[in-house]
XYZ file of C-alpha atoms in Angstrom:
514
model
C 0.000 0.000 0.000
C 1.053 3.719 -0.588
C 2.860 5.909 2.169
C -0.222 8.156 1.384
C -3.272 5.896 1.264
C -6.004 7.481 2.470
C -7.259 5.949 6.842
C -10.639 4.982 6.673
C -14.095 2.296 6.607
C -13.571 0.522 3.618
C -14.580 -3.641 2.326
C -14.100 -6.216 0.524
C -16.547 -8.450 -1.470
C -16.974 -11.916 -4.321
C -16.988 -9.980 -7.278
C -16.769 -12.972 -10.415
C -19.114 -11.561 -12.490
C -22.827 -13.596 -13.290
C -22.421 -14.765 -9.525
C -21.602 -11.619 -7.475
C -25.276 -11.232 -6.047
C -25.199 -14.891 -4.898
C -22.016 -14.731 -3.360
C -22.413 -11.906 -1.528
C -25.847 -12.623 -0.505
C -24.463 -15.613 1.350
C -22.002 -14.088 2.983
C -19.119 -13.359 1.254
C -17.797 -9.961 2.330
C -16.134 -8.384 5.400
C -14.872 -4.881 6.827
C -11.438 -4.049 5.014
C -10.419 -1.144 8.031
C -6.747 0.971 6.879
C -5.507 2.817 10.144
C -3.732 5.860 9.929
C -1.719 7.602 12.503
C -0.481 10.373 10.583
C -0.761 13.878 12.367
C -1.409 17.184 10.542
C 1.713 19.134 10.127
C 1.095 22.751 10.895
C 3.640 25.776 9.616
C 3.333 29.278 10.242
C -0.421 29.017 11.247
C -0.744 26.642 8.480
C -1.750 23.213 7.474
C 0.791 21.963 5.445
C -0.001 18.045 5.573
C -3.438 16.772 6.514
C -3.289 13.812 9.131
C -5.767 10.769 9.756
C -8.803 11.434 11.803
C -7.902 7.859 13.849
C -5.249 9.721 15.988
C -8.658 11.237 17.450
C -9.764 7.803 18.516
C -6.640 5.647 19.640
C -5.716 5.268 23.268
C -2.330 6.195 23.787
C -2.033 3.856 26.807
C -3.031 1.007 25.111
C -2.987 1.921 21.505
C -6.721 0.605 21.314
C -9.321 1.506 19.715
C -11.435 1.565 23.087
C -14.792 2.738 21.581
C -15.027 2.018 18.413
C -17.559 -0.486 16.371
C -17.323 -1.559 13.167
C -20.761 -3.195 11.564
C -21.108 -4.543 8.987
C -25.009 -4.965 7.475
C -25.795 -7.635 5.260
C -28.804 -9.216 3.591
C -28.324 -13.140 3.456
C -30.574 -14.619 1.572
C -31.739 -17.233 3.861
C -35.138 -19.529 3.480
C -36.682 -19.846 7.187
C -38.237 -22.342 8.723
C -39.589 -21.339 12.605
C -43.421 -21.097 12.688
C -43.996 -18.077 14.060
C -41.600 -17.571 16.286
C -37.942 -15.226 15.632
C -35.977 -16.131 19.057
C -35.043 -20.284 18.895
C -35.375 -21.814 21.475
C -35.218 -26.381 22.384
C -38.907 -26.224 21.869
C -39.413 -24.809 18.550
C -35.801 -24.271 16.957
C -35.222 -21.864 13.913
C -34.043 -23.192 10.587
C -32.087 -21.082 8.502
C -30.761 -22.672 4.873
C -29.018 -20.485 2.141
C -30.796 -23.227 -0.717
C -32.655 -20.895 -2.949
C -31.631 -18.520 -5.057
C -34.702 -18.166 -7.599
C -35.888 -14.953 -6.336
C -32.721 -13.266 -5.906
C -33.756 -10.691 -8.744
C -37.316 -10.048 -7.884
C -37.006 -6.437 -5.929
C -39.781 -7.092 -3.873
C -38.854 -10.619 -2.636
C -36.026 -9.438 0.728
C -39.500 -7.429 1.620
C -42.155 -10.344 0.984
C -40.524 -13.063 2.763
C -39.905 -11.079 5.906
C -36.290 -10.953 5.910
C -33.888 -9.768 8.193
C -30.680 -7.677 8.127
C -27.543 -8.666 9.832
C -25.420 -6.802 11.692
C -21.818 -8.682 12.353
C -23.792 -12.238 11.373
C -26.619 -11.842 14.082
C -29.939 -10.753 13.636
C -31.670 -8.537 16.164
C -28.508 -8.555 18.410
C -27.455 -6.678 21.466
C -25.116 -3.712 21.247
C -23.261 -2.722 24.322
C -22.199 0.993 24.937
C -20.904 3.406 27.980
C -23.102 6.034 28.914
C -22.181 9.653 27.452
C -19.161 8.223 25.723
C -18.408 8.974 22.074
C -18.343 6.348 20.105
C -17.199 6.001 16.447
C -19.109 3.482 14.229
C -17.854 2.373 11.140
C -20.981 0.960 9.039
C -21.061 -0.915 6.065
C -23.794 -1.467 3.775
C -22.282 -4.903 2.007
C -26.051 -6.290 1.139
C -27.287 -6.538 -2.545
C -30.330 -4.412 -2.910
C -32.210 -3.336 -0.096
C -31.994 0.650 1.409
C -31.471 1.140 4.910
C -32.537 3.996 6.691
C -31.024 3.727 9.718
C -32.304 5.280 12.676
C -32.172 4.862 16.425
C -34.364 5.505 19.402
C -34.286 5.581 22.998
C -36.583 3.310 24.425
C -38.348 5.267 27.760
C -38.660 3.855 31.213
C -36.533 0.753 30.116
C -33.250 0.975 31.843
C -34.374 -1.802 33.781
C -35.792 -4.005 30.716
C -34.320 -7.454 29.978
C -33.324 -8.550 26.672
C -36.722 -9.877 25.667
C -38.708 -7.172 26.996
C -36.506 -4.694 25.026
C -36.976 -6.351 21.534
C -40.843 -7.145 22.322
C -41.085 -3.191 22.587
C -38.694 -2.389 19.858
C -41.043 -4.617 17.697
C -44.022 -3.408 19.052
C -42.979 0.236 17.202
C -42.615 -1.332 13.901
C -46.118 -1.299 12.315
C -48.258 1.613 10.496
C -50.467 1.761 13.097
C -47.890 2.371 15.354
C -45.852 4.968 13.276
C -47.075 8.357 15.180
C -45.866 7.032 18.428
C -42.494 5.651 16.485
C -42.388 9.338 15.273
C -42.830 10.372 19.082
C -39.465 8.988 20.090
C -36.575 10.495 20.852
C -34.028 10.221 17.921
C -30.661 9.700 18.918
C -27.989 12.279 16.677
C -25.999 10.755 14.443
C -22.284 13.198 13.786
C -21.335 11.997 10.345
C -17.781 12.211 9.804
C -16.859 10.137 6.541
C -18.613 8.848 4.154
C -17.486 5.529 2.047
C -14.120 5.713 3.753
C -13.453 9.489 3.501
C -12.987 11.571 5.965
C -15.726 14.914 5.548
C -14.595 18.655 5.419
C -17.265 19.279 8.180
C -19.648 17.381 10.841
C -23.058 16.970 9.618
C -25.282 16.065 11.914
C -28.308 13.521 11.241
C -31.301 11.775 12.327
C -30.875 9.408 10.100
C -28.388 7.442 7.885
C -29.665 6.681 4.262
C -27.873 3.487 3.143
C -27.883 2.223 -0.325
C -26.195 -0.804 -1.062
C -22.427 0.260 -0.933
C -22.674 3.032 1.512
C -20.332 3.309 4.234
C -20.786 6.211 7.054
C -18.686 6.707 9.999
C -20.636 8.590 12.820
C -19.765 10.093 16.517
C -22.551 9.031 18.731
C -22.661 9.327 22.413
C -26.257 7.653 24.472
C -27.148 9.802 26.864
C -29.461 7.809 29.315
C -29.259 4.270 30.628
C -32.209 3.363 28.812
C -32.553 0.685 26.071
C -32.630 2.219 22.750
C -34.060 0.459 19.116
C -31.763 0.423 16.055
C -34.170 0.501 13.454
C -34.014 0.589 9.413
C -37.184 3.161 8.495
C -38.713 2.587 5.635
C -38.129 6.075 3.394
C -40.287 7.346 0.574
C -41.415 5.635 -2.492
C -39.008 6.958 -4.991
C -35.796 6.789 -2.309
C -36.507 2.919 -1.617
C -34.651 0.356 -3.934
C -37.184 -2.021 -3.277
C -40.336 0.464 -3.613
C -41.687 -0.950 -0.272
C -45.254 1.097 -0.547
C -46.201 -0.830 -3.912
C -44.954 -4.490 -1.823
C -45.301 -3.686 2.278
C -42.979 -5.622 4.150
C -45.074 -7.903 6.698
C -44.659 -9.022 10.112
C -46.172 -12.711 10.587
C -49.614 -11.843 10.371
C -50.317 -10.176 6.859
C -52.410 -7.760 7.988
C -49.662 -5.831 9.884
C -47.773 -3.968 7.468
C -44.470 -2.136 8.475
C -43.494 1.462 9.061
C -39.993 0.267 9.717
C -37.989 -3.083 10.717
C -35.947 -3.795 13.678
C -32.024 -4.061 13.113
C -31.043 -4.521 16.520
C -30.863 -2.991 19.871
C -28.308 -0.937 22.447
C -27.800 -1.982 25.853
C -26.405 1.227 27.400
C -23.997 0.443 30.795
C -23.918 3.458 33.300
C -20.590 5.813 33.528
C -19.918 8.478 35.733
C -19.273 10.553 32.600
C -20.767 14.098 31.970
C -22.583 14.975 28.668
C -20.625 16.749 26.844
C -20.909 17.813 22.762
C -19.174 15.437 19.974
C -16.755 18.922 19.036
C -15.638 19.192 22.585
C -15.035 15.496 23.184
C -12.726 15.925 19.692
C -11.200 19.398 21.186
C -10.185 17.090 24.496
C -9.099 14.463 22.089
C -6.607 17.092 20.426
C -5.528 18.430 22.992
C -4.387 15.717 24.482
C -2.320 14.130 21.839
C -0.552 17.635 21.286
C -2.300 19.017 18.276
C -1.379 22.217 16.584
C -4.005 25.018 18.048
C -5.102 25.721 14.672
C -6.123 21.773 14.612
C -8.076 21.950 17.999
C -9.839 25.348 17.032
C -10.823 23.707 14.010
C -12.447 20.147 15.248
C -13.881 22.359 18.617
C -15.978 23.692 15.900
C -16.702 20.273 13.641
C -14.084 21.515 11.238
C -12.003 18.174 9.904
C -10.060 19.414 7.034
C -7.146 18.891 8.803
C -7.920 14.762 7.908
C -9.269 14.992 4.625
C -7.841 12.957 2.043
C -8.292 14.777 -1.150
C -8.093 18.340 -2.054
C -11.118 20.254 -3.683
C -11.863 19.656 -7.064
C -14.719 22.661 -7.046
C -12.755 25.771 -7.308
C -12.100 28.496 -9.672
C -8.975 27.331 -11.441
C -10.834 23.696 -11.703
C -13.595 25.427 -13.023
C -11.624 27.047 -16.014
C -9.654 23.819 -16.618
C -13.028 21.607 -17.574
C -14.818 24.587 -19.286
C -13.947 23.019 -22.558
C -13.589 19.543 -21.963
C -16.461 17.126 -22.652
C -17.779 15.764 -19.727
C -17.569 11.459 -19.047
C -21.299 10.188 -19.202
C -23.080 7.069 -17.611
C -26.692 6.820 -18.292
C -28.001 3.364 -16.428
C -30.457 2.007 -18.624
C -32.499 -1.167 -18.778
C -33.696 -1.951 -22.165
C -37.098 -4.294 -23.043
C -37.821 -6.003 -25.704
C -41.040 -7.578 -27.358
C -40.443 -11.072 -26.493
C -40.524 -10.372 -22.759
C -36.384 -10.141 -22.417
C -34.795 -7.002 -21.390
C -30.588 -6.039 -21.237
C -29.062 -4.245 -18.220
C -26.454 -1.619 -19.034
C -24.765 2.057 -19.136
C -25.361 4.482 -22.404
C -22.723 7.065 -22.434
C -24.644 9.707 -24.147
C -28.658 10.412 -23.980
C -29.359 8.528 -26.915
C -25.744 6.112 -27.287
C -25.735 2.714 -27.739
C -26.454 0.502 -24.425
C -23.496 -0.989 -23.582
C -23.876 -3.955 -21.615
C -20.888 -5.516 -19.786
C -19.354 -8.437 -22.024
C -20.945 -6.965 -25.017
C -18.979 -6.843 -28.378
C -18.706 -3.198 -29.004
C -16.794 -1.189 -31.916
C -17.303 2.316 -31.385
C -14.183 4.688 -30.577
C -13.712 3.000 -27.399
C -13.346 -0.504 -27.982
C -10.438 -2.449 -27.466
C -10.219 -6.144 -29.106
C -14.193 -6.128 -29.560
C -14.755 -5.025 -25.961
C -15.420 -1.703 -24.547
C -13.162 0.271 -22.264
C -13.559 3.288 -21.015
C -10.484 5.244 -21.036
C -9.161 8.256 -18.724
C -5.894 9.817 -19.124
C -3.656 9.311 -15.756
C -3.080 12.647 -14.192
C -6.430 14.180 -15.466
C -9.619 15.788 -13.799
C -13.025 15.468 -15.298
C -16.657 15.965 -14.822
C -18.974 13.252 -15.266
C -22.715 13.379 -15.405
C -24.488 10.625 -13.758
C -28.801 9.888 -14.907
C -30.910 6.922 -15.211
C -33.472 6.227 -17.480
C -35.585 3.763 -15.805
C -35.375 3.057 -12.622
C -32.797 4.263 -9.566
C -29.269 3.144 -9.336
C -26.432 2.871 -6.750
C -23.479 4.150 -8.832
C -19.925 2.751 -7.809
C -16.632 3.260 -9.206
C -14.183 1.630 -7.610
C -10.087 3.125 -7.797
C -11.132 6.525 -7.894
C -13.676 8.494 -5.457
C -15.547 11.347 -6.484
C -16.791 14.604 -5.051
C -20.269 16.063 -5.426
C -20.223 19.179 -7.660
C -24.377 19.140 -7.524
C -27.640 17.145 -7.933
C -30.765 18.599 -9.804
C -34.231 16.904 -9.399
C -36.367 16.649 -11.666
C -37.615 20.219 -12.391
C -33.150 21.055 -12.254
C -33.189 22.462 -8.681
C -29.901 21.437 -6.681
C -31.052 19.344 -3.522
C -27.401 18.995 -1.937
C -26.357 21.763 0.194
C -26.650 21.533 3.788
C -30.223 22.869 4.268
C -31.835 22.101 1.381
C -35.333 20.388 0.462
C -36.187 17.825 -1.993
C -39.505 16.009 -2.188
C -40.924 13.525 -4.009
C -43.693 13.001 -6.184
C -45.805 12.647 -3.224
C -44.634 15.699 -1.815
C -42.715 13.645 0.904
C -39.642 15.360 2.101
C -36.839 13.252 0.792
C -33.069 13.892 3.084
C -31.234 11.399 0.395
C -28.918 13.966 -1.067
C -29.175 16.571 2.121
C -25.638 17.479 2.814
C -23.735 15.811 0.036
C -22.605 19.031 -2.126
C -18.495 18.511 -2.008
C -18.413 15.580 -0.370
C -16.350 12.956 -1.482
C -17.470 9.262 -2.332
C -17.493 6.347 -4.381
C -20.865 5.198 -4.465
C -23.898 7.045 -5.304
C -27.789 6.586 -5.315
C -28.619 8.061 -9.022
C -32.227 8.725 -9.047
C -34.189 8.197 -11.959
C -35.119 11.380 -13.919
C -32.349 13.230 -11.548
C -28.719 14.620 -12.941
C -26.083 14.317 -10.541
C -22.525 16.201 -11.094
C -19.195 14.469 -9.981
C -15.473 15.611 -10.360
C -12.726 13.156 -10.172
C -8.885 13.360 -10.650
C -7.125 10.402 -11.986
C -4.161 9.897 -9.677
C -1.564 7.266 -8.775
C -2.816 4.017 -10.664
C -2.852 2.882 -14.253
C -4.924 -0.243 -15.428
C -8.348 -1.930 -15.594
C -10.770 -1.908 -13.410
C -14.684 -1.558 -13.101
C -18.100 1.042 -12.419
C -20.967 -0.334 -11.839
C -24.337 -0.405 -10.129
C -24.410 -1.721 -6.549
C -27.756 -3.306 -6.970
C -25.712 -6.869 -7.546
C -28.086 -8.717 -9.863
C -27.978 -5.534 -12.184
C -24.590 -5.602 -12.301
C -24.255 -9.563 -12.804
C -26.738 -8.652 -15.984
C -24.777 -6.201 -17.498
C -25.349 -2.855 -15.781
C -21.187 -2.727 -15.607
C -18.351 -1.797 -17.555
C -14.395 -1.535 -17.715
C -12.297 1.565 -16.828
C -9.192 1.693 -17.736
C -6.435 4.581 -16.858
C -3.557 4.928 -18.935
C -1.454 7.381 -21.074
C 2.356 7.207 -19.043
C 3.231 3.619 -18.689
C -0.080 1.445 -19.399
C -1.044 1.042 -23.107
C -4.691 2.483 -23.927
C -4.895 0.252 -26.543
C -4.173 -3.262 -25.098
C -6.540 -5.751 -24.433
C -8.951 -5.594 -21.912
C -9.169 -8.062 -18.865
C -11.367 -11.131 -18.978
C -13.285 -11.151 -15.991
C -12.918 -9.045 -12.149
C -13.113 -11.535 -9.670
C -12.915 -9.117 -6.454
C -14.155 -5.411 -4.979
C -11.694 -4.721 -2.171
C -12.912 -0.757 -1.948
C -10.230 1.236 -0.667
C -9.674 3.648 -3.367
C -6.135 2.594 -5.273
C -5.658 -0.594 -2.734
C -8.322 -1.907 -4.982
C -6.608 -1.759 -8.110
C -4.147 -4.006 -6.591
C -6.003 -6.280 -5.231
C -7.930 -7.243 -8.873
């Protein structure tokens, strides 16, 4: 790995291509964590090298990571077999078999069959925190096509609640009918601080997490009281759900309960003698104790973290000028049906191109031995327009990350500055692109009927190596195709790879690892 990798939450997945979505729907995918302990270098009142936002978290006694928890969600497409009960026990044991596949493509089918999301392997498991400590989770979306909106809420009058009466009242918040009390309690604050790996310029803080399949967040959160609190994964609007869970409810085991939201686990809070205290001043404590520059600790003291970001601004002025004249990279996911009842998954690279589906023998300016590459010149920065014709799509590039320039909805408004309001056809507010102008990332919900505005700069790595969409089964269809950087020491011209058999995604680590 590089000297100057970035520190952060990436993972690692099966990626042979036809069999991705099975493989990772069984299991096969973990947290790939890289650990920094880089400090910023400060001269003359200036940062001169950023540092890793880790140092903030280790122990120096122990050179632990005392509080941190990395989680890993995952959809495994198990078949169950329990009557109607979700806790085994001797008398009426739970059967779980990964045996059928068939439905692995039908977008309603995690929803019908009353699935669950893991966390770590274990389904509705306990969580154990300290009272009014900070804590840093690392989260990883590594399912195949469901959205999680992760929220949590404190549970009242439970501190004294055993494990069972804590998930029987979780539960008991799940259905419609319930959903104006659900709405009634307390929502713990989620600090975002990175997002798919990368550190942010600034703190955002959220009620909830929006998870498509390939998000990663990292988030500060500290539980205040030594009550139980629910992790739950609320169901979002029509348009923001892969899985359109309005048109196919998910159930609970009697039909006529429909769900407002599912149960992903639950937090078991132990009491501290520890004060409350706000996420910047725990990281201004933090700082100061490891002997940060002052600049550094007046900076995180006021959720200010570009002291540990990874990549420098692509939206400025001298940016600007550079890609006035240069055409912009296009990827326009598409899904194309025919008469006889077929239909092809792939990416047009203009409005009206040819659909290019992964595999496909292609001829155009691009291709490369019959096949189609994509090809960026190494050192380079481009914009690249990202739009869907029908349906939404999880966008994911792996190699090199991106930063939001902007994202217009329908009628062209931008919905991605901190404070701004989207809705959806319903007139639902939607929060899926709240916050996201500058940020950089490597996987992106692209909306259909939206246009979404990326930079990237083409650093460090020449070779092959894949975008896609992070709905799996699309992807294993078609909707995928082969990047390729080149133009010092790798040939444009020669011939493209034959298959990608892994996603390790950790920016250039990746490249190495295919």
């Amino acid at each position: 790995m590089e000297p100057n990798h970035p520190a952060g939450t990436f993972w690692y997945h099966s990626h042979v291509h036809g069999s991705t979505a099975i493989q990772v729907s069984s299991g096969m995918a973990g947290p790939l964590i890289i650990e920094g302990e880089r400090k910023p270098i400060v001269t003359n009142g200036q940062i001169q090298q950023n540092g890793d936002f880790d140092i903030l978290w280790k122990n120096q006694k122990t050179q632990n990571y005392d509080h941190e928890k990395i989680m890993l969600f995952q959809q495994i497409q198990y078949n169950e077999d329990c009557d109607t009960k979700l806790t085994p026990n001797a008398d009426s044991p739970c059967l779980y078999a990964l045996e059928d596949y068939s439905k692995l493509d039908i977008p309603t089918s995690w929803a019908d069959e009353n699935r669950y999301t893991s966390i770590n392997g274990k389904m509705l498991g306990e969580i154990k925190v300290d009272q009014n400590q900070y804590h840093r989770w690392r989260m990883i979306h590594g399912g195949i096509r469901d959205t999680i909106g992760l929220t949590i809420k404190e549970l009242p009058n439970s501190s004294a609640f055993t494990a069972e009466q804590t998930l029987a009242e979780c539960q008991n918040y799940q259905t419609k009918a319930m959903s104006a009390q659900f709405k009634k309690l307390k929502t713990l604050p989620l600090y975002t601080v990175a997002q798919d790996g990368l550190t942010m310029g600034k703190i955002q803080k959220q009620g909830i997490e929006i998870f498509q399949p390939g998000y990663r967040f990292d988030a500060m959160l500290a539980f205040p009281s030594i009550n139980k609190y629910c992790v739950y994964d609320a169901k979002l609007n029509l348009e923001d759900e892969i899985n359109a869970p309005d048109s196919s409810p998910l159930l609970r085991r009697a039909p006529e309960e429909k769900l407002n939201t599912q149960l992903l686990g639950w937090v078991n809070v132990q009491a501290t003698q520890l004060a409350v205290q706000s996420p910047y001043d725990f990281l201004k404590v933090q700082a100061t104790a490891i002997g940060l520059a002052p600049e550094v600790i007046q900076q995180v003291s006021q959720g200010d973290l570009s002291a540990f970001i990874s990549h420098a601004s692509l939206m400025t002025a001298e940016v600007d000028e550079l890609l006035k004249n240069m055409a912009k990279q296009i990827t326009n996911f598409d899904i194309m049906f025919n008469a006889d009842g077929s239909f092809k998954f792939g990416i047009r690279h203009a409005d009206e191109g040819t659909l290019i589906s992964f595999g496909d023998a292609y001829h155009a300016e691009d291709h490369t031995h019959h096949s189609f590459v994509r090809k960026l010149l190494i050192g380079q920065t481009q914009e690249w327009e990202l739009t869907s014709n029908v349906a939404s799509h999880p966008f994911h590039i792996h190699v090199n990350p991106f930063q939001v320039v902007k994202i217009l909805n329908e009628v062209g408004v931008d919905v991605s500055a901190i404070g701004s309001s989207d809705k959806d056809g319903a007139g639902n507010i939607d929060s899926q692109y709240h916050g996201m102008k500058g940020v950089w990332k490597d996987t992106l919900f692209v909306k259909q009927g939206y246009k979404i505005i990326v930079r990237s700069k083409y650093e460090k790595f020449e070779g092959d190596f894949v975008l896609h969409c992070h709905i799996l089964d699309h992807e294993d269809q078609g909707m995928m195709e082969t990047v390729r950087i080149c133009g010092d020491k790798f040939d444009c011209n020669s011939e493209a790879p034959a298959h990608h058999s892994m996603d390790m995604s950790a920016n250039d680590l990746a490249a190495h690892s295919h």
